[in-house]
Short mmCIF file of C-alpha atoms in Angstrom, two decimals:
data_model
loop_
_atom_site.label_atom_id
_atom_site.label_comp_id
_atom_site.label_asym_id
_atom_site.label_seq_id
_atom_site.Cartn_x
_atom_site.Cartn_y
_atom_site.Cartn_z
CA UNK K 1 -20.71 -41.44 -1.04
CA UNK K 2 -18.81 -40.07 1.56
CA UNK K 3 -18.38 -40.96 4.96
CA UNK K 4 -17.12 -39.54 8.06
CA UNK K 5 -16.04 -41.73 10.95
CA UNK K 6 -15.53 -41.16 14.82
CA UNK K 7 -13.05 -44.69 15.05
CA UNK K 8 -12.76 -44.16 18.67
CA UNK K 9 -16.59 -44.60 19.55
CA UNK K 10 -17.16 -46.64 16.43
CA UNK K 11 -19.79 -44.11 14.76
CA UNK K 12 -19.71 -43.49 10.98
CA UNK K 13 -22.23 -40.65 9.55
CA UNK K 14 -22.29 -41.00 5.48
CA UNK K 15 -24.06 -39.10 2.90
CA UNK K 16 -23.41 -37.08 -0.31
CA UNK K 17 -22.70 -33.52 -0.87
CA UNK K 18 -26.43 -32.68 -0.26
CA UNK K 19 -26.77 -33.43 3.44
CA UNK K 20 -25.92 -36.54 5.94
CA UNK K 21 -27.62 -40.01 6.42
CA UNK K 22 -28.69 -40.86 9.69
CA UNK K 23 -25.24 -42.07 12.34
CA UNK K 24 -24.75 -45.71 12.50
CA UNK K 25 -22.55 -47.83 15.06
CA UNK K 26 -19.80 -50.05 13.88
CA UNK K 27 -19.85 -53.25 15.72
CA UNK K 28 -18.12 -55.33 12.98
CA UNK K 29 -15.11 -52.67 12.50
CA UNK K 30 -14.69 -49.85 10.50
CA UNK K 31 -13.38 -51.69 7.75
CA UNK K 32 -16.39 -54.47 7.39
CA UNK K 33 -18.18 -51.03 7.41
CA UNK K 34 -16.75 -49.53 4.73
CA UNK K 35 -16.71 -53.20 2.79
CA UNK K 36 -19.93 -53.28 2.43
CA UNK K 37 -20.99 -49.89 1.61
CA UNK K 38 -24.04 -49.47 -0.76
CA UNK K 39 -22.19 -47.31 -2.75
CA UNK K 40 -18.77 -46.86 -3.80
CA UNK K 41 -16.74 -43.90 -0.89
CA UNK K 42 -15.15 -41.57 -2.65
CA UNK K 43 -13.71 -39.77 0.04
CA UNK K 44 -13.49 -40.71 3.64
CA UNK K 45 -11.96 -38.58 6.86
CA UNK K 46 -11.02 -40.32 9.68
CA UNK K 47 -10.89 -38.69 13.45
CA UNK K 48 -8.60 -40.28 16.04
CA UNK K 49 -7.75 -39.06 19.79
CA UNK K 50 -5.25 -36.57 19.90
CA UNK K 51 -2.99 -38.51 21.38
CA UNK K 52 -2.37 -40.15 17.82
CA UNK K 53 -1.09 -37.32 16.24
CA UNK K 54 2.54 -37.45 17.36
CA UNK K 55 5.82 -39.71 15.82
CA UNK K 56 4.45 -42.77 17.95
CA UNK K 57 1.00 -42.62 16.73
CA UNK K 58 1.87 -42.90 13.41
CA UNK K 59 2.16 -46.90 13.58
CA UNK K 60 -1.70 -47.10 14.74
CA UNK K 61 -2.73 -44.94 11.56
CA UNK K 62 -0.71 -46.85 9.44
CA UNK K 63 -2.51 -50.01 10.86
CA UNK K 64 -5.44 -48.27 9.93
CA UNK K 65 -4.13 -46.79 6.02
CA UNK K 66 -2.98 -50.56 5.62
CA UNK K 67 -6.76 -52.13 6.48
CA UNK K 68 -8.97 -49.19 4.30
CA UNK K 69 -6.29 -47.46 1.70
CA UNK K 70 -7.22 -50.09 -0.90
CA UNK K 71 -10.42 -48.15 -2.83
CA UNK K 72 -11.80 -47.03 -0.26
CA UNK K 73 -11.62 -43.18 -0.67
CA UNK K 74 -9.22 -42.84 2.34
CA UNK K 75 -8.16 -39.08 1.92
CA UNK K 76 -6.89 -37.94 5.75
CA UNK K 77 -6.52 -38.78 8.96
CA UNK K 78 -7.89 -35.74 11.74
CA UNK K 79 -7.77 -34.99 15.33
CA UNK K 80 -11.12 -35.73 17.17
CA UNK K 81 -11.48 -31.78 18.53
CA UNK K 82 -10.68 -30.77 14.31
CA UNK K 83 -13.84 -32.85 13.59
CA UNK K 84 -15.88 -31.74 16.43
CA UNK K 85 -15.18 -28.25 15.47
CA UNK K 86 -16.20 -28.82 12.12
CA UNK K 87 -19.43 -30.55 12.76
CA UNK K 88 -20.67 -26.71 13.28
CA UNK K 89 -22.47 -24.80 10.72
CA UNK K 90 -20.08 -22.30 9.56
CA UNK K 91 -17.42 -22.60 12.17
CA UNK K 92 -16.03 -19.25 13.04
CA UNK K 93 -13.63 -18.13 15.76
CA UNK K 94 -11.86 -20.13 18.66
CA UNK K 95 -13.49 -23.14 19.53
CA UNK K 96 -12.22 -25.01 23.44
CA UNK K 97 -13.49 -28.06 22.76
CA UNK K 98 -14.02 -30.28 25.83
CA UNK K 99 -14.39 -33.93 25.66
CA UNK K 100 -15.26 -36.21 28.62
CA UNK K 101 -15.05 -40.00 29.15
CA UNK K 102 -15.09 -42.44 32.31
CA UNK K 103 -11.02 -43.03 31.46
CA UNK K 104 -10.01 -39.77 30.03
CA UNK K 105 -11.00 -35.87 30.19
CA UNK K 106 -9.26 -33.15 28.16
CA UNK K 107 -9.51 -30.11 26.02
CA UNK K 108 -8.11 -28.77 23.10
CA UNK K 109 -8.35 -25.32 20.87
CA UNK K 110 -9.25 -25.04 17.55
CA UNK K 111 -9.16 -22.12 15.15
CA UNK K 112 -11.82 -21.86 12.54
CA UNK K 113 -12.20 -19.67 9.77
CA UNK K 114 -15.41 -20.56 8.48
CA UNK K 115 -14.07 -22.61 5.82
CA UNK K 116 -10.68 -24.53 7.50
CA UNK K 117 -10.35 -25.54 11.17
CA UNK K 118 -6.76 -25.89 12.32
CA UNK K 119 -5.97 -27.37 16.13
CA UNK K 120 -3.69 -24.88 18.01
CA UNK K 121 -3.33 -27.25 21.45
CA UNK K 122 -4.44 -30.20 23.11
CA UNK K 123 -4.15 -31.40 26.99
CA UNK K 124 -5.71 -34.82 28.07
CA UNK K 125 -5.69 -36.31 31.27
CA UNK K 126 -6.22 -39.86 32.37
CA UNK K 127 -8.53 -40.26 35.46
CA UNK K 128 -9.28 -42.39 38.94
CA UNK K 129 -13.41 -43.22 37.89
CA UNK K 130 -15.32 -46.03 38.35
CA UNK K 131 -16.70 -46.56 35.42
CA UNK K 132 -19.65 -47.93 36.67
CA UNK K 133 -20.61 -45.09 39.14
CA UNK K 134 -19.47 -42.53 36.88
CA UNK K 135 -21.61 -43.76 33.90
CA UNK K 136 -25.03 -42.82 35.35
CA UNK K 137 -27.13 -41.01 33.33
CA UNK K 138 -25.46 -42.07 30.04
CA UNK K 139 -27.94 -44.13 28.11
CA UNK K 140 -30.93 -44.85 31.06
CA UNK K 141 -34.43 -43.65 30.06
CA UNK K 142 -35.00 -39.57 29.69
CA UNK K 143 -37.38 -39.42 33.20
CA UNK K 144 -34.61 -41.11 35.22
CA UNK K 145 -31.43 -39.02 33.55
CA UNK K 146 -34.19 -35.92 34.71
CA UNK K 147 -34.34 -37.06 38.20
CA UNK K 148 -30.42 -38.20 38.30
CA UNK K 149 -29.84 -34.14 36.77
CA UNK K 150 -32.27 -32.54 39.64
CA UNK K 151 -30.95 -34.83 42.46
CA UNK K 152 -27.27 -34.36 41.59
CA UNK K 153 -28.00 -30.84 41.77
CA UNK K 154 -29.31 -30.69 45.09
CA UNK K 155 -26.68 -32.57 46.55
CA UNK K 156 -24.22 -30.65 44.76
CA UNK K 157 -25.06 -27.87 47.22
CA UNK K 158 -27.38 -29.47 49.96
CA UNK K 159 -25.25 -32.75 51.49
CA UNK K 160 -28.83 -33.76 52.66
CA UNK K 161 -29.70 -35.07 49.48
CA UNK K 162 -26.36 -37.56 48.48
CA UNK K 163 -28.00 -40.45 50.30
CA UNK K 164 -30.89 -40.02 47.71
CA UNK K 165 -30.63 -43.25 44.74
CA UNK K 166 -30.48 -41.60 41.40
CA UNK K 167 -33.18 -43.75 40.03
CA UNK K 168 -35.62 -45.31 41.76
CA UNK K 169 -34.64 -49.06 41.22
CA UNK K 170 -31.00 -48.39 41.33
CA UNK K 171 -28.18 -48.25 44.14
CA UNK K 172 -25.95 -45.40 43.22
CA UNK K 173 -26.52 -42.37 45.32
CA UNK K 174 -26.06 -38.69 44.05
CA UNK K 175 -23.05 -38.66 46.88
CA UNK K 176 -21.61 -41.51 45.28
CA UNK K 177 -21.73 -40.25 41.69
CA UNK K 178 -20.73 -36.90 42.64
CA UNK K 179 -17.72 -38.85 43.96
CA UNK K 180 -17.08 -41.00 41.15
CA UNK K 181 -17.33 -37.82 38.59
CA UNK K 182 -15.23 -35.61 40.87
CA UNK K 183 -11.75 -37.27 39.21
CA UNK K 184 -13.36 -36.87 35.63
CA UNK K 185 -13.72 -33.17 36.92
CA UNK K 186 -10.22 -32.82 38.16
CA UNK K 187 -8.84 -34.15 34.93
CA UNK K 188 -10.92 -31.50 32.87
CA UNK K 189 -9.90 -28.61 35.09
CA UNK K 190 -5.87 -29.69 34.92
CA UNK K 191 -7.03 -29.67 30.98
CA UNK K 192 -8.36 -26.34 30.61
CA UNK K 193 -5.16 -24.66 32.91
CA UNK K 194 -2.79 -26.24 30.46
CA UNK K 195 -4.55 -24.96 27.25
CA UNK K 196 -5.23 -21.31 29.01
CA UNK K 197 -1.46 -21.46 30.08
CA UNK K 198 -0.04 -22.21 26.42
CA UNK K 199 -2.66 -19.96 24.65
CA UNK K 200 -4.31 -17.62 27.20
CA UNK K 201 -8.03 -16.82 27.00
CA UNK K 202 -8.30 -15.08 22.99
CA UNK K 203 -10.98 -12.24 23.08
CA UNK K 204 -10.56 -11.39 19.62
CA UNK K 205 -12.79 -13.58 16.93
CA UNK K 206 -16.18 -12.80 18.91
CA UNK K 207 -14.59 -14.81 22.12
CA UNK K 208 -14.07 -18.27 23.64
CA UNK K 209 -17.03 -20.61 22.29
CA UNK K 210 -17.18 -23.81 23.98
CA UNK K 211 -18.03 -27.18 22.90
CA UNK K 212 -18.65 -30.11 24.86
CA UNK K 213 -18.74 -34.07 24.02
CA UNK K 214 -17.79 -37.43 24.84
CA UNK K 215 -19.81 -40.45 26.38
CA UNK K 216 -19.86 -37.90 29.80
CA UNK K 217 -20.66 -34.64 27.24
CA UNK K 218 -24.65 -35.28 28.50
CA UNK K 219 -24.08 -36.83 32.40
CA UNK K 220 -25.80 -34.38 34.71
CA UNK K 221 -23.13 -32.90 36.41
CA UNK K 222 -20.97 -32.37 33.03
CA UNK K 223 -22.57 -28.89 32.19
CA UNK K 224 -21.42 -27.66 35.75
CA UNK K 225 -17.92 -29.31 35.49
CA UNK K 226 -17.01 -27.44 32.27
CA UNK K 227 -18.51 -23.95 33.73
CA UNK K 228 -16.42 -24.30 36.39
CA UNK K 229 -13.32 -25.65 34.37
CA UNK K 230 -14.08 -22.32 32.01
CA UNK K 231 -14.89 -19.69 34.06
CA UNK K 232 -18.19 -19.77 33.34
CA UNK K 233 -19.11 -19.12 29.74
CA UNK K 234 -21.97 -21.10 27.75
CA UNK K 235 -20.82 -24.02 26.51
CA UNK K 236 -23.09 -26.27 23.71
CA UNK K 237 -23.18 -29.88 24.37
CA UNK K 238 -23.52 -31.67 21.11
CA UNK K 239 -24.77 -35.32 19.82
CA UNK K 240 -22.71 -38.37 20.31
CA UNK K 241 -22.24 -38.79 16.37
CA UNK K 242 -20.67 -35.03 16.12
CA UNK K 243 -16.97 -36.05 15.55
CA UNK K 244 -18.33 -38.29 12.70
CA UNK K 245 -20.11 -35.61 11.48
CA UNK K 246 -17.57 -33.38 11.26
CA UNK K 247 -15.51 -35.85 9.81
CA UNK K 248 -17.98 -36.06 6.96
CA UNK K 249 -18.05 -32.53 6.09
CA UNK K 250 -14.32 -32.27 5.67
CA UNK K 251 -14.87 -35.40 3.46
CA UNK K 252 -17.22 -34.17 1.12
CA UNK K 253 -14.87 -30.84 1.19
CA UNK K 254 -17.61 -27.90 3.14
CA UNK K 255 -14.91 -27.46 5.45
CA UNK K 256 -11.29 -28.15 5.33
CA UNK K 257 -8.48 -29.58 8.20
CA UNK K 258 -4.85 -28.54 6.14
CA UNK K 259 -2.53 -30.13 7.34
CA UNK K 260 0.55 -28.32 5.46
CA UNK K 261 4.37 -29.46 5.48
CA UNK K 262 6.68 -26.83 7.03
CA UNK K 263 9.39 -28.67 5.74
CA UNK K 264 10.83 -30.71 2.58
CA UNK K 265 11.50 -34.35 2.85
CA UNK K 266 13.13 -35.89 -0.15
CA UNK K 267 15.09 -39.93 -0.55
CA UNK K 268 18.17 -39.80 -2.69
CA UNK K 269 18.26 -42.21 -5.36
CA UNK K 270 20.61 -44.04 -7.78
CA UNK K 271 19.60 -45.13 -11.40
CA UNK K 272 21.40 -46.63 -14.30
CA UNK K 273 21.17 -43.68 -17.32
CA UNK K 274 23.30 -43.95 -20.70
CA UNK K 275 25.69 -46.50 -18.49
CA UNK K 276 26.46 -44.30 -15.71
CA UNK K 277 25.41 -44.29 -12.47
CA UNK K 278 23.30 -41.44 -11.54
CA UNK K 279 21.91 -39.61 -8.44
CA UNK K 280 18.69 -38.12 -8.12
CA UNK K 281 16.50 -36.93 -5.26
CA UNK K 282 12.65 -37.95 -4.96
CA UNK K 283 10.20 -35.03 -3.09
CA UNK K 284 7.91 -36.97 -0.44
CA UNK K 285 6.58 -33.58 0.75
CA UNK K 286 6.71 -30.36 -0.49
CA UNK K 287 6.63 -26.90 1.79
CA UNK K 288 3.35 -25.49 2.17
CA UNK K 289 1.78 -27.99 0.54
CA UNK K 290 -0.66 -31.11 2.23
CA UNK K 291 1.53 -34.59 3.85
CA UNK K 292 0.67 -37.03 1.06
CA UNK K 293 -0.47 -40.20 2.75
CA UNK K 294 1.17 -42.04 -0.09
CA UNK K 295 3.37 -39.97 -2.71
CA UNK K 296 2.05 -39.87 -5.60
CA UNK K 297 3.74 -38.92 -9.31
CA UNK K 298 0.60 -37.52 -10.91
CA UNK K 299 -2.20 -40.31 -10.78
CA UNK K 300 0.85 -42.91 -9.88
CA UNK K 301 1.80 -44.00 -6.67
CA UNK K 302 6.16 -43.46 -6.58
CA UNK K 303 7.76 -46.82 -6.35
CA UNK K 304 11.38 -47.25 -5.41
CA UNK K 305 13.71 -50.87 -5.73
CA UNK K 306 15.40 -50.77 -2.47
CA UNK K 307 19.43 -53.25 -2.76
CA UNK K 308 19.03 -55.98 0.00
CA UNK K 309 20.43 -54.12 3.33
CA UNK K 310 20.20 -51.27 1.95
CA UNK K 311 19.87 -47.75 3.88
CA UNK K 312 18.23 -45.40 1.83
CA UNK K 313 19.15 -41.69 2.07
CA UNK K 314 16.48 -39.83 3.34
CA UNK K 315 17.08 -35.74 4.14
CA UNK K 316 15.17 -32.95 5.25
CA UNK K 317 14.92 -29.58 4.58
CA UNK K 318 13.87 -26.74 7.11
CA UNK K 319 14.13 -23.37 8.16
CA UNK K 320 17.11 -22.91 5.72
CA UNK K 321 19.06 -26.13 6.98
CA UNK K 322 19.24 -29.42 5.27
CA UNK K 323 20.57 -32.63 6.93
CA UNK K 324 20.33 -36.31 6.72
CA UNK K 325 18.20 -38.70 8.89
CA UNK K 326 19.09 -42.24 9.68
CA UNK K 327 17.08 -45.31 8.27
CA UNK K 328 17.30 -48.62 9.02
CA UNK K 329 18.94 -51.36 6.54
CA UNK K 330 15.50 -52.71 4.36
CA UNK K 331 15.63 -55.61 2.84
CA UNK K 332 15.58 -55.92 -0.54
CA UNK K 333 12.34 -55.28 -2.94
CA UNK K 334 10.36 -52.56 -4.24
CA UNK K 335 8.49 -50.11 -1.86
CA UNK K 336 5.80 -47.82 -2.16
CA UNK K 337 6.53 -44.57 -0.26
CA UNK K 338 3.94 -42.59 2.07
CA UNK K 339 4.14 -40.00 5.00
CA UNK K 340 2.35 -39.43 8.20
CA UNK K 341 2.77 -36.10 10.19
CA UNK K 342 3.75 -35.25 13.23
CA UNK K 343 3.03 -32.90 15.85
CA UNK K 344 6.27 -32.98 17.72
CA UNK K 345 8.96 -32.91 14.52
CA UNK K 346 8.65 -33.40 11.10
CA UNK K 347 6.20 -36.80 10.29
CA UNK K 348 7.26 -40.17 9.87
CA UNK K 349 8.25 -41.90 6.62
CA UNK K 350 6.84 -45.31 5.54
CA UNK K 351 8.18 -47.83 3.10
CA UNK K 352 5.28 -50.00 2.07
CA UNK K 353 6.54 -53.28 0.54
CA UNK K 354 4.85 -54.29 -2.51
CA UNK K 355 4.82 -58.04 -1.65
CA UNK K 356 2.83 -57.04 1.31
CA UNK K 357 5.15 -57.25 3.86
CA UNK K 358 5.32 -55.60 6.76
CA UNK K 359 6.03 -51.55 6.26
CA UNK K 360 9.06 -49.86 7.86
CA UNK K 361 8.25 -46.42 9.68
CA UNK K 362 11.42 -43.95 9.94
CA UNK K 363 10.50 -41.14 12.13
CA UNK K 364 12.48 -37.83 10.96
CA UNK K 365 12.52 -36.60 14.33
CA UNK K 366 13.05 -32.77 14.76
CA UNK K 367 15.74 -30.04 14.07
CA UNK K 368 19.01 -30.97 15.23
CA UNK K 369 21.71 -28.99 16.28
CA UNK K 370 23.34 -28.05 12.85
CA UNK K 371 23.71 -28.95 9.41
CA UNK K 372 25.01 -32.50 8.45
CA UNK K 373 24.45 -32.72 4.56
CA UNK K 374 25.61 -30.55 2.30
#
């Protein structure tokens, strides 16, 4: 079977090539859910917050990799907004993905071709909202939600409704809920403005399509907040499991999220051949091809033997230049090699010791001012 998981929300959606099963919550965590899966996992994609796709976010990604990689079919980590866009049937054009939560709110711009989804940019803001106040309408019975929506819509334009409680037995008034939601709305507006400043308002491909998700995606105030932040464009509010569903579609290959390297990374090694010490380069990434979570040679993981206190020679080739990357001294032993992509540079190289020791992460940085390797 194939599995898509929204790690932050703790929701999984499994299925085959012919459809999806009902979403499941993960009270015992991602690893335990997968270990108890009733069928072998052929393909797994994990959706993570966008903030984890810079160089600093490689550490939590590597921690997940270490927990899940062995025999669990892990194919790819993807930004949550990419998975959300992939959940749309035959996504085409540009999508502004608005996420609303009590602690954070933000927007991400994605481009989809029907078969592939690409993240163009993301902006996220923390809020000062009180979760106990702002979560009114989240997970309550539908008749209370309807009452809340009606009162909040009226209180927004008629102050006399601000004192009305949102539920017959509740203590939160419409005015308190409006005030509690205000920081979320302000954070969303700031994020959308930043996205527009960087990418403009696209008119091609049928215009901009708005998707709304997150714990507050179904909040009675969410629609108005998104409408005002985006200039009145119609928005589609997605189900809570949309991120996991999109990750499932990526896992089974009906939609792809290419993470092609725009650079080449290599490791210089020395071996004894015919009694002579010779040097060779191991290609870790190939420009234009996917960044490998595990560097493979055919069906086997590439390994290197490192002498004690040795600093491996790592190099990057990009834009016609080639340069060395400082690498820490490693303890002696055999290491498997892996890579994590990063939006803010060339990614992060990982040395994974065969003896189950802690992996060593080496951020590769970005282009230097001049070439340092000849």
